C-alpha positions in Angstrom: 90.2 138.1 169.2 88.7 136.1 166.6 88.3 133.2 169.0 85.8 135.0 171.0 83.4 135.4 168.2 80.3 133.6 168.9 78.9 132.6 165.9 75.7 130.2 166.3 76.0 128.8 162.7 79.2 128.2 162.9 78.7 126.3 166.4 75.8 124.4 164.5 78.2 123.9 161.9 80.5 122.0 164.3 77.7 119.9 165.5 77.2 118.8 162.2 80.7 118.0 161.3 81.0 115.7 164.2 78.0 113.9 162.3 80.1 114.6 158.7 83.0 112.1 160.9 80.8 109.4 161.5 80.1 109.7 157.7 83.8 110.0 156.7 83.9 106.5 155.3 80.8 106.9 154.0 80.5 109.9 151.9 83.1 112.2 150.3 80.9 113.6 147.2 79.1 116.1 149.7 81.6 118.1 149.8 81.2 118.7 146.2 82.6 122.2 145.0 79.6 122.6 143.4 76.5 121.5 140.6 77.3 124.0 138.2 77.5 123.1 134.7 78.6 125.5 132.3 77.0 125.9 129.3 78.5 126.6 126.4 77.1 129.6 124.5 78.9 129.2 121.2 77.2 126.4 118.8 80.6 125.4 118.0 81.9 124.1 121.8 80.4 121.6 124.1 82.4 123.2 126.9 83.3 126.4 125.4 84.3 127.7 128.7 87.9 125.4 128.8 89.7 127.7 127.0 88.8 130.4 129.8 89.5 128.2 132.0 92.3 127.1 131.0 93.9 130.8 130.9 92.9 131.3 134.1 94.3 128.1 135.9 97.7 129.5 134.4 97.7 132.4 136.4 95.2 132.0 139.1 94.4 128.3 140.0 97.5 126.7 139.2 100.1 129.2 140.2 98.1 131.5 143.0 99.8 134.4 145.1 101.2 137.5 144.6 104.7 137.1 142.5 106.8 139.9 141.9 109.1 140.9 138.6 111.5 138.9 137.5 115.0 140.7 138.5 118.0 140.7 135.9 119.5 137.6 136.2 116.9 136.0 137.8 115.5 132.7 136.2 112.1 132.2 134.8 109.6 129.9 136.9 107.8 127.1 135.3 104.8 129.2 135.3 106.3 132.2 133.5 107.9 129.7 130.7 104.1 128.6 129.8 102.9 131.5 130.2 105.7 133.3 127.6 105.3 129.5 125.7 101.5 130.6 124.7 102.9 133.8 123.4 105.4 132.4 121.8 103.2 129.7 119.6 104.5 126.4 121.5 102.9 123.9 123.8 102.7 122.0 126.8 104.7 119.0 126.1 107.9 118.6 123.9 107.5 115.3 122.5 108.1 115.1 118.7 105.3 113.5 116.6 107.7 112.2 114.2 108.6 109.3 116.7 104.6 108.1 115.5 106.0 108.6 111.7 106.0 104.9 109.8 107.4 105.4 106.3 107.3 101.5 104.4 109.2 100.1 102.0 106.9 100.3 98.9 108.2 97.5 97.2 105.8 98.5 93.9 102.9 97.8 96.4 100.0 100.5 96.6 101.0 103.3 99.2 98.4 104.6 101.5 99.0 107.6 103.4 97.1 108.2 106.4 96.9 111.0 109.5 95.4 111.0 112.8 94.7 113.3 115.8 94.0 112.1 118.9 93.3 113.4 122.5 95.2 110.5 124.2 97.8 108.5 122.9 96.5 104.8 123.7 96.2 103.9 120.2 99.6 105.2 119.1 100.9 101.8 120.0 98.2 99.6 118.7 98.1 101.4 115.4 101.4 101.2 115.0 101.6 98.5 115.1 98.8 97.1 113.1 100.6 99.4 110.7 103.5 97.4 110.8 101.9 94.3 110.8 100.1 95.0 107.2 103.3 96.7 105.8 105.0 93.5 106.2 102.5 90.8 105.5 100.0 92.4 102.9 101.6 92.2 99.3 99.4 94.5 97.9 99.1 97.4 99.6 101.2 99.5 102.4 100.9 102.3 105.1 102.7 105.9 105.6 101.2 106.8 108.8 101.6 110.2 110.4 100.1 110.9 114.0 99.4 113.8 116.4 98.0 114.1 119.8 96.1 117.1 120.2 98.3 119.0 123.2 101.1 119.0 120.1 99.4 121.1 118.0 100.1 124.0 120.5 103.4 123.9 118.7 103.4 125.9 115.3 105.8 123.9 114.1 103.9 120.6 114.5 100.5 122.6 113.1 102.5 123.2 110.2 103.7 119.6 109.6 100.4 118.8 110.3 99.2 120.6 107.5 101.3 119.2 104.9 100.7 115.8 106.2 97.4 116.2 105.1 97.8 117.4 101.7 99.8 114.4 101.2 96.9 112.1 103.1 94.4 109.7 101.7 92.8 109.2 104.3 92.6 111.9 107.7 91.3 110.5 111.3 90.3 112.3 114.6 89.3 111.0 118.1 88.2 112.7 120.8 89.1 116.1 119.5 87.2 118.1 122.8 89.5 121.1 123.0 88.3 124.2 121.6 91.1 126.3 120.6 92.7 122.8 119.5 89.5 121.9 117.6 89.6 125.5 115.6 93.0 124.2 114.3 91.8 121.1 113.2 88.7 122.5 111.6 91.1 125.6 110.0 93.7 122.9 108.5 91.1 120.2 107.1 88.2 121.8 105.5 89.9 123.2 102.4 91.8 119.8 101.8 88.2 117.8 102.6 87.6 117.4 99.3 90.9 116.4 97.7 91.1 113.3 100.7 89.8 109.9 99.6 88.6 109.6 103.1 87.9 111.9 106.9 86.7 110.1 109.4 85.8 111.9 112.7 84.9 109.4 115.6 83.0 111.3 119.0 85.0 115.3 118.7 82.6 118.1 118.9 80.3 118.8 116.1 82.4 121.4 114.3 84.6 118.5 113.6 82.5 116.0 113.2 81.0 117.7 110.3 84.4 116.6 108.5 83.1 113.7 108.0 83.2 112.3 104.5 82.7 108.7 103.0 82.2 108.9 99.7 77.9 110.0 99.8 78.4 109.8 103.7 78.6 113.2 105.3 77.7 114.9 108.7 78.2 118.5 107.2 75.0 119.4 108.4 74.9 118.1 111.8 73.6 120.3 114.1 71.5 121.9 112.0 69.9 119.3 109.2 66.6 117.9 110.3 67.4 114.5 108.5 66.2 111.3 111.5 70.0 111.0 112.3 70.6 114.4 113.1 66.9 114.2 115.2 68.8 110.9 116.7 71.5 112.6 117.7 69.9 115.3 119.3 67.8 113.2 121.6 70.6 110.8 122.6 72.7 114.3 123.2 70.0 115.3 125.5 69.6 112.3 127.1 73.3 110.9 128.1 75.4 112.8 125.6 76.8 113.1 122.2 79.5 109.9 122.2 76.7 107.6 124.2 74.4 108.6 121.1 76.8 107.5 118.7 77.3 104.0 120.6 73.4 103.4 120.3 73.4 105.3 116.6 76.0 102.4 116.1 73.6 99.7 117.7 70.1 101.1 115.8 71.7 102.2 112.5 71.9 98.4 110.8 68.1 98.1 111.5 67.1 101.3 108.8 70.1 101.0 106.5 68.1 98.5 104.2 65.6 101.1 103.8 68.5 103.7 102.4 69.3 103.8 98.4 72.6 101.0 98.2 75.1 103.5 97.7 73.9 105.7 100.7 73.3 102.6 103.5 76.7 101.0 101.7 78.9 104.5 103.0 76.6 104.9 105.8 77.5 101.1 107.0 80.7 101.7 106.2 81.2 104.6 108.7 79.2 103.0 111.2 81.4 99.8 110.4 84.6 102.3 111.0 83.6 103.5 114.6 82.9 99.6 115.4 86.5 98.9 114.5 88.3 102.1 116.6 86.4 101.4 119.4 87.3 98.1 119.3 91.1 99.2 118.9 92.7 95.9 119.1 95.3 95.7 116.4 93.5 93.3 114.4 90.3 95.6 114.4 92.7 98.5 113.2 94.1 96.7 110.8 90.9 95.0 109.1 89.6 99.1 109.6 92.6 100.4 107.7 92.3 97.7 104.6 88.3 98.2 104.6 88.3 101.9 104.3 91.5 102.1 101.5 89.6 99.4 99.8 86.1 101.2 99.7 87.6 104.9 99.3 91.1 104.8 97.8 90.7 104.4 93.5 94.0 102.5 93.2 92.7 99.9 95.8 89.0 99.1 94.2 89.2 96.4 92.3 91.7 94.3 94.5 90.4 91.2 96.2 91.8 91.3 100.2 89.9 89.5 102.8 88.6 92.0 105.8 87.0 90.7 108.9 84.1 91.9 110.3 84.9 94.2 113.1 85.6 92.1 116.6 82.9 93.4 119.2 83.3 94.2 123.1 81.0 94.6 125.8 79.7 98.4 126.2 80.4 98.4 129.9 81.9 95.3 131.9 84.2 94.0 134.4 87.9 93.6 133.7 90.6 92.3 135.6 94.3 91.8 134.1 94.2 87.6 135.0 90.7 87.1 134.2 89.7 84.6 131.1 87.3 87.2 130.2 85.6 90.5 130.5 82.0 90.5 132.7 79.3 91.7 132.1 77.6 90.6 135.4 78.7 91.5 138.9 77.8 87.7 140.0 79.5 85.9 137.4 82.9 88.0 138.0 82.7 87.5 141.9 82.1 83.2 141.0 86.2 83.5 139.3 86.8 86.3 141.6 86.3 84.3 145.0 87.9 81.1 143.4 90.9 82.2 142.8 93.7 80.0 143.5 96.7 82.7 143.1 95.2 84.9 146.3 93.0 85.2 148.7 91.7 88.1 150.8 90.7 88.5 154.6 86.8 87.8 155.0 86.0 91.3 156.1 88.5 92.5 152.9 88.0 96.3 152.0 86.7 96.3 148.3 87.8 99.0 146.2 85.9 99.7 142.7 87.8 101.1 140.1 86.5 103.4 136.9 88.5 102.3 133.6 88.4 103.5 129.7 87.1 100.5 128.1 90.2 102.1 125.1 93.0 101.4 126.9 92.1 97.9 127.7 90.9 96.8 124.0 94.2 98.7 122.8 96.8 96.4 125.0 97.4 100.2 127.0 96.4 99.0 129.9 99.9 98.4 131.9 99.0 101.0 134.4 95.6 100.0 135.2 97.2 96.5 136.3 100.0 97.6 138.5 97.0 99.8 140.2 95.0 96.5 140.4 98.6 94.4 141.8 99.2 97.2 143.9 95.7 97.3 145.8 95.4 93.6 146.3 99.1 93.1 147.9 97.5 95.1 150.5 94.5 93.0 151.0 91.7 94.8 149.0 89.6 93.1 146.6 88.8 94.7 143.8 85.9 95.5 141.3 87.3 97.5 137.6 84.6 98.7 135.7 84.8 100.1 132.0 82.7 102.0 130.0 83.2 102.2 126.0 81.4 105.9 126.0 82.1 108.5 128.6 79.3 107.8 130.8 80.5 105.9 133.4 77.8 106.4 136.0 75.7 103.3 133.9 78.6 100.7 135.2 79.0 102.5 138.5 75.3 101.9 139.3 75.2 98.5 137.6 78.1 96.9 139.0 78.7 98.6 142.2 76.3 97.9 144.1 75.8 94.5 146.1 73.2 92.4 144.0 71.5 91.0 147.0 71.5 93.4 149.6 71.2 96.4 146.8 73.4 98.5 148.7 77.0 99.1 148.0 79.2 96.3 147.1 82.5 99.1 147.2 83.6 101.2 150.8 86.0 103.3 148.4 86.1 104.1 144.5 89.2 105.1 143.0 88.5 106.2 139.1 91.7 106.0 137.0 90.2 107.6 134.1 91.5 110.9 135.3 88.1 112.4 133.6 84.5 114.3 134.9 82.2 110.8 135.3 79.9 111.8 132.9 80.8 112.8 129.3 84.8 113.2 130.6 86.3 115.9 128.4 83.5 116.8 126.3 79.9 117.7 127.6 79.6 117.2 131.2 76.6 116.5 133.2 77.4 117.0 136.5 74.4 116.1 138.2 73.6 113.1 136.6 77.3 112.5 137.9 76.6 113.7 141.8 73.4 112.0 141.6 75.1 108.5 141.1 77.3 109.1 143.6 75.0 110.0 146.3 73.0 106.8 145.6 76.9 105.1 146.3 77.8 107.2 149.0 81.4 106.4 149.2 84.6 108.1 148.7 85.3 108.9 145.5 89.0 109.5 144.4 89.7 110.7 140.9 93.5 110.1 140.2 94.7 111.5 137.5 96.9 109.9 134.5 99.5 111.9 132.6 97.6 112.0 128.8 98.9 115.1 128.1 102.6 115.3 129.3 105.0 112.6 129.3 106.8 111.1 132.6 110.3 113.1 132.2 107.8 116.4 131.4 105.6 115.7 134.4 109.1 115.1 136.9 111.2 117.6 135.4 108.2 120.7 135.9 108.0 122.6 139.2 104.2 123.1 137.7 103.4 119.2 137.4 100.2 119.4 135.7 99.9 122.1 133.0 96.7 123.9 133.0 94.5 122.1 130.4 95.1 118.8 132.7 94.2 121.0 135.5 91.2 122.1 133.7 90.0 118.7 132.4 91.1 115.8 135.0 91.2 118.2 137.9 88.6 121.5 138.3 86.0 118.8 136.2 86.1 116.2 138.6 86.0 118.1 141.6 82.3 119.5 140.7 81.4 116.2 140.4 82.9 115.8 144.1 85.7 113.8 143.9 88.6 113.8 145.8 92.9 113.8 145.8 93.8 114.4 142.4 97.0 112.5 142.9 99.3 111.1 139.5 99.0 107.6 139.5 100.5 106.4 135.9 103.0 108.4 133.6 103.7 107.7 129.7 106.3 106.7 127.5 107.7 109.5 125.0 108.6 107.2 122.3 105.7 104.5 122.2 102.7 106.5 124.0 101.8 103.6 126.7 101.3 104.3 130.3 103.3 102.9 132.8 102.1 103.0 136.2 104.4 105.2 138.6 105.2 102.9 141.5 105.7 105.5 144.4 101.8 107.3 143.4 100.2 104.1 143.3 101.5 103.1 146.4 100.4 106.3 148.0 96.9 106.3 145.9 96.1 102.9 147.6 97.5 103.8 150.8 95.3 106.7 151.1 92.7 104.8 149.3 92.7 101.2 151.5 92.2 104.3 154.6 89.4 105.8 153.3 87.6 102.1 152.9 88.8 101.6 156.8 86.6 103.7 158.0 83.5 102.2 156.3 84.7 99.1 158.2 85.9 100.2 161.7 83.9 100.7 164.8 83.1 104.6 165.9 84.9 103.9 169.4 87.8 102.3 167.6 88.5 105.2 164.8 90.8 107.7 166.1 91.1 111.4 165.4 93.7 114.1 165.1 92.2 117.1 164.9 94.7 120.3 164.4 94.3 124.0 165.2 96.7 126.8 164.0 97.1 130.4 164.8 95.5 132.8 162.4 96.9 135.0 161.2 100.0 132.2 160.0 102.7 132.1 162.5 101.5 135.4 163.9 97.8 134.9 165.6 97.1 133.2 169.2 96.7 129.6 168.8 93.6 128.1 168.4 92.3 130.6 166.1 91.2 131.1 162.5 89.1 133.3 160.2 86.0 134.0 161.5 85.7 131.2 164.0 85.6 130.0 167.7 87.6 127.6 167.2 87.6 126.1 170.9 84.3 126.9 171.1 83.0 125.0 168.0 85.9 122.0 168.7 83.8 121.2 172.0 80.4 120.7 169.9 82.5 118.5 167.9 83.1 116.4 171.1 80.3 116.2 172.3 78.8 115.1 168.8 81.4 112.4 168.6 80.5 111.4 171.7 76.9 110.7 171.2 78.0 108.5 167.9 79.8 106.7 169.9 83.6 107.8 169.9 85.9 107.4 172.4 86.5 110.9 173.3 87.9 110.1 177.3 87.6 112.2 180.1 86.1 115.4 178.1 86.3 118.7 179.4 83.2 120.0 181.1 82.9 123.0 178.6 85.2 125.5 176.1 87.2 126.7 179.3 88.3 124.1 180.3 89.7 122.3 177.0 91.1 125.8 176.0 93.3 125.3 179.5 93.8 121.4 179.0 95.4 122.2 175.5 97.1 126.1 175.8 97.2 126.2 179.8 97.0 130.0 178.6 94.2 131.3 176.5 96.4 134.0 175.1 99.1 131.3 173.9 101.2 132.5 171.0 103.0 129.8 169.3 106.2 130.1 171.5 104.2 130.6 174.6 106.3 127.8 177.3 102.3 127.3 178.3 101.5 125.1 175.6 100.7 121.1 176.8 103.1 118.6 175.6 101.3 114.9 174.5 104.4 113.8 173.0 108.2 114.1 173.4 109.7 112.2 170.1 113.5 111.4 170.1 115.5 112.4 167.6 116.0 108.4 166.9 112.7 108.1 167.1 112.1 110.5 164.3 114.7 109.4 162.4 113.5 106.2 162.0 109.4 107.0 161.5 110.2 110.2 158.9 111.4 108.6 156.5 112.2 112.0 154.4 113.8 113.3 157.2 117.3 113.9 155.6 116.0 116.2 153.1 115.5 119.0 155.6 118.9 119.2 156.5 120.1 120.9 154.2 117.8 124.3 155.5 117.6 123.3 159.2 120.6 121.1 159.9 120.2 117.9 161.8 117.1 117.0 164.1 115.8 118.0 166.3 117.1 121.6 165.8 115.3 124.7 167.1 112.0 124.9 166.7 109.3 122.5 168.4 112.4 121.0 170.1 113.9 121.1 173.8 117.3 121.0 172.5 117.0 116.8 173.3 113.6 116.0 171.6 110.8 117.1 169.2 107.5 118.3 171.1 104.2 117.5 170.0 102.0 120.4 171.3 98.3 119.3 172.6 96.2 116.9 174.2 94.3 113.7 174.0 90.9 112.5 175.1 90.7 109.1 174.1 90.7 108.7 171.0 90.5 112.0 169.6 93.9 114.2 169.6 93.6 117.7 169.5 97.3 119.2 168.4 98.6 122.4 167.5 100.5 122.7 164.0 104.1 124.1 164.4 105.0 126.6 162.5 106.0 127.5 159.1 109.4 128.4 160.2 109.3 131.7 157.6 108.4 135.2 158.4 105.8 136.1 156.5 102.7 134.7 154.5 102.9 130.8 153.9 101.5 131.2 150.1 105.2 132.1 149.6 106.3 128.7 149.7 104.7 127.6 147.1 107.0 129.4 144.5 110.0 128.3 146.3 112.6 125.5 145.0 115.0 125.4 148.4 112.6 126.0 151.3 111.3 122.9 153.5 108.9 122.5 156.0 111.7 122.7 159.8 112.2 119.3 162.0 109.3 120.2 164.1 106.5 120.6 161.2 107.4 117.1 160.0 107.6 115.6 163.6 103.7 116.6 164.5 102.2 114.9 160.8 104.9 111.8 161.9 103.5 111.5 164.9 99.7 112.3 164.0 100.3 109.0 160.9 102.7 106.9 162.5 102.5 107.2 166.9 99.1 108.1 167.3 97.9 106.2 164.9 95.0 108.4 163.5 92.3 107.3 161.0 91.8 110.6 159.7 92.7 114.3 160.3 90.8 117.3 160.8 92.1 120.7 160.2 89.8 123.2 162.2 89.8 126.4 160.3 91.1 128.8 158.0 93.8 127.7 157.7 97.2 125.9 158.7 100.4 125.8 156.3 100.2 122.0 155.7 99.1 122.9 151.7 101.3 125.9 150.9 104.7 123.8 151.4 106.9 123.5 148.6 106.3 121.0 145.8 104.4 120.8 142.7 101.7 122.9 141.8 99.1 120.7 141.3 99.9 116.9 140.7 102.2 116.3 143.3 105.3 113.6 143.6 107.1 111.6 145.6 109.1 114.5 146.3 106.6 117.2 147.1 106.2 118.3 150.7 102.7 117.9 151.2 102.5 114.8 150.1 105.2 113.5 152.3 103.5 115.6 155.3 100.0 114.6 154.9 101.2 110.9 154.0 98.4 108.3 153.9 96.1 110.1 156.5 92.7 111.2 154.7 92.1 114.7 155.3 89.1 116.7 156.3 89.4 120.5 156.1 86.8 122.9 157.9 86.7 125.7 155.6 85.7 129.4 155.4 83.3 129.7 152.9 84.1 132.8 151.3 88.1 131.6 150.3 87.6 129.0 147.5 90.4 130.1 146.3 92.5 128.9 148.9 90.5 125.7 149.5 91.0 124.5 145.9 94.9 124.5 147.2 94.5 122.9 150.3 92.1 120.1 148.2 94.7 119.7 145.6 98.0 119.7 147.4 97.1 118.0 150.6 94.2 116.3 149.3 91.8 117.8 151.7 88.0 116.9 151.6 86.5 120.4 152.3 83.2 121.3 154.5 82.7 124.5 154.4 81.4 126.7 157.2 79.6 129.8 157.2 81.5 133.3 157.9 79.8 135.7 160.6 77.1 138.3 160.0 78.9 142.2 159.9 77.4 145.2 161.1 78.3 149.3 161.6 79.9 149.5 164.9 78.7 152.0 167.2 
């Protein structure tokens, strides 16, 4: 039996996990998945590898398991539909770009026509309406505006609209265009029509696009390859913190060598530079003054009118924002002098502080609803926060510049939560993954990347047994993770018809929840903390309990007591060695699962339960009324295990189904039983515990029914798990597997090594 392998790594493994505890509240980036960065091969990508990726998380990553033909007259899953979707030339997300479509009443004024691509669709709204603004104030001149966000052009139907948008365009603009495949079509539909534009301007896309660039003498069509001193500027900023930071100091440095340019080159060149000023800016005055400078420069019917532009208004590079502040900081001290004044709140002295990770665009657009109902929802339970932004997509400069406490120099934060729902360094263009990991070890908190719905719309996002489609699981998921963060949970959704987030109220409940109990730990005592660890049987529903693949479970359990122990946990009247907590839990060390021999720690009433499980009702409907059959002495729900102290060690119930657990995940009307949801109510709500630990590969938590990836308010494991944080000690050879239990039950892996083999005989 796999329990009595003796495995001395393993068993140092344990020892070391113990230690990994006392760290919970300390560190959740070592668990990293990895420091791998992949380098793109083709000249053309900056991450060329997405659109691999991005296959394979259709298949594999997203959707994993072994699924079987679709019968006649059976439906198609979500997964099949996307997949067939690809094939059959349309997207990810339904929404029609023609609710961006402003036509104006001419009114003999001059019409401009203009089209944009975008990645995200926080300056929808703010265009729009500085659109609107100039169509009905300016008597001179109006706007047609037509816009796209990338994920649309999936569709060939919006490619092809797209395409005769632009032949009708004066003036073409793309943002963020960092999708491959997506960036091809771009490239494909604008180049021959480059010429005939009065305008292109490409802000931070990868270089292919950027080359599209065209003001008048101002061009990038050699970047990448010209040797002129912005291309060498470029290069070196690329190289040293990646291609949109080197724009943001090109945009800083440029003013200082124009005057030495010929007046029609520095007047273009000032004029793009000018351009980028105003989009990052992105308030709807700095779009509109944008819109009027470029039609007047580069549009012939416009050159010889007289409109006053403003110079474009400026924002701080990286700061502190908060949604009642006067301001935006750019020092930690100054924002903590309002911040502890307040007169609208105040906070406990030992108050958790949570740091959050913004894009500096959605705040200087007016997009930034979601980030303060996040904010609102973290201080009603006590937290102070710290929201940073960063203009460029390196945030690890505000991370270390405002996160950390400026007297004592060590960290001012016990959890960060970053809403940006991107990698922390370069987001969804060129990663640098170390750079990322090696600002979070100097932190050395929990890091939790939630994710935003940029690509898919609320009702898209609710309405999909997927939830995330794979080029969000690509981007805001898998890209994280190797930077070591943690619960990719959904915390805001968007509107179809105006393109602002909204922040989902249930998600960011749970995100701060979960969030508020990571910071806990930074702040509680050792003998106070409380842990639940949980053992399965291996193989699911099958195995004796207390085992797992390729470990002694009992065995390497113990060396975790007696590690807690020596930090300082209350661990009670331990056992003396293995034996003897094997008996103290099973009473028989060849327990199955409905073995009589198992210790009961808790008998919960049905009324009990009824009132703790709040999601109770929805099992009925597979498993009648509580407390039904399983787990239950016909009067009562059992909790299998034992505590010492303050460490519970429980056995997790059953699936319920025969077979392997993976099936679950493709199921619409399965549940987890009565007894299943009893043990995680009692582990979150009875015993109270700070944090979980499931010992081993693995339990069925993270294969019950929900959402793929990005899981809702309705989604099993979410409801299971609740607000507990959970650590998951992990075979090493089963990423696969892992990824699941990290995305759906929002497990912070360690991995442990998987024993030696040798020839029998």
């Amino acid at each position: 039996r796999t329990r009595r392998i003796t495995a001395h790594y393993n068993m140092a493994s344990a020892s070391a996990l113990a230690g990994a505890f006392t760290s919970l509240g300390v560190s959740a980036n070592r668990a990293a998945a990895g420091k791998t960065n992949v380098v793109a091969k083709k000249a053309f990508s900056a991450r060329s590898a997405v659109r691999s990726v991005k296959r394979d998380l259709t298949i594999s990553n997203v959707a994993t398991g072994p699924k079987g033909p679709i019968s006649k007259g059976e439906s198609m899953s979500e997964e099949d539909k996307i997949v067939a979707d690809q094939g059959g030339g349309k997207g990810y997300t339904s929404v029609d770009p023609n609710t961006r479509r402003i036509i104006p009443d001419a009114k003999g004024r001059v019409v401009v026509k203009v089209t944009y691509v975008v990645l995200e669709p926080q300056y929808q709204s703010a265009l729009s309406a500085a659109v609107n603004q100039l169509n009905t104030n300016n008597d001179k001149v109006c706007f047609e505006v037509s816009g796209y966000l990338l994920e649309e052009l999936r569709d060939v139907k919006n490619l092809a609209m797209l395409k005769k948008d632009v032949e009708e365009s004066n003036i073409f603009i793309g943002s963020l265009i960092f999708i491959e495949e997506l960036a091809e079509k771009v490239v494909e539909i604008v180049t021959p029509l480059r010429d005939n534009l009065d305008a292109c301007l490409i802000f931070p896309s990868m270089p292919a696009v950027m080359r599209l660039n065209k003001l008048g003498t101002f061009s990038m069509a050699q970047l990448g390859q010209s040797k002129s001193a912005i291309a060498s500027f470029m290069k070196k900023k690329k190289e040293s913190g990646g291609f949109e930071e080197g724009m943001l100091k090109l945009v800083r440095t440029l003013p200082k060598v124009l005057k030495y340019l010929p007046s029609d080159k520095a007047a273009d060149a000032r004029n793009f530079m000018n351009s980028l000023q105003y989009w990052l800016g992105g308030s709807t005055d700095n779009l509109e003054n944008f819109l009027l400078m470029i039609s007047k420069a580069y549009v012939p019917a416009l050159k010889d009118m007289d409109m006053v532009i403003a110079e474009p208004e400026l924002f701080p590079d990286t700061g502190i924002w908060h949604p009642t502040a006067p301001a935006m900081y750019e020092d930690l001290k100054e924002y903590l002098n309002w911040y502890d004044t307040r007169k609208d709140i105040t906070f406990a002295k030992n108050a958790p502080v949570v740091g959050l990770v913004l894009q500096r665009s959605h705040l200087v657009t007016g997009d930034e609803g979601h980030y303060s109902g996040m904010v609102m929802e973290l201080e009603a339970r006590g937290a102070k926060v710290v929201p940073i932004f960063a203009g460029g997509l390196d945030f690890s400069m505000p991370v270390e510049r405002f996160f950390f406490d400026p007297i004592t120099k060590g960290p001012y934060v016990d959890t960060v939560l970053s809403l940006t729902g991107f990698a922390l360094v370069g987001g969804p263009a060129r990663q640098d993954h170390p750079k990322a990991i090696d600002s979070l070890k100097k932190l050395n908190v929990p890091y939790m990347c939630t994710v935003p719905l940029s690509f898919q719309t609320t009702e898209e996002w609710t309405d999909s047994s997927l939830g995330l489609h794979p080029v969000q699981v690509a981007l805001q998921v898998a890209l994280p993770e190797l930077d070591g963060a943690l619960e990719p949970v959904i915390f805001s959704g968007r509107d179809s018809k105006t393109g602002k987030s909204h922040t989902l109220e249930g998600r960011a409940s749970q995100i701060a929840s979960r969030a508020l109990k990571w910071a806990n730990l930074r702040k509680k005592k050792n003998v106070d903390k409380k842990l639940a660890i949980t053992v399965f049987s291996f193989p699911p529903d099958k195995g004796n309990v207390g085992t797992a693949a390729y470990l002694n479970v009992f065995g390497s359990i113990f060396r975790v007591l007696q590690g807690l122990k020596k930090e300082g946990y209350n661990v009670g009247d331990m056992p003396e060695d293995e034996g003897e907590l094997i008996n103290s839990v099973l009473n028989d060390k060849e327990a199955k699962f409905a073995s009589p021999d198992l210790n009961i720690e808790h008998k919960m009433s049905v009324k009990e339960y009824e009132k703790l499980c709040l999601y109770q009702e929805d099992l009925h409907e597979n498993w009648g009324p509580p407390p039904g059959n399983l787990n239950s002495d016909g009067a009562n729900l059992l909790i299998y295990g034992k505590k010492f102290g303050n460490v519970f060690i429980g056995v997790q119930p059953t699936f319920g189904y025969e077979g392997d657990p993976m099936r679950l995940l493709f199921s619409k009307s399965a549940s987890p039983h009565h007894g299943f949801a009893a043990y995680y109510t009692y582990i979150e709500h009875v015993f109270g515990a700070d944090a979980v630990l499931h010992f081993g590969t693995h339990g069925s938590l993270e294969f019950m029914p929900g959402k793929q990836v990005g899981m809702s308010d309705n989604c099993f494991p979410d409801h299971l798990i609740g607000s507990t944080p959970n650590i998951y000690y992990y075979a090493a050879n089963n990423p696969s597997e892992a990824t699941i239990a990290k995305r759906r039950s929002y497990a912070n892996t360690i991995s442990y090594l998987t024993p030696p083999a040798e020839n029998a005989g």
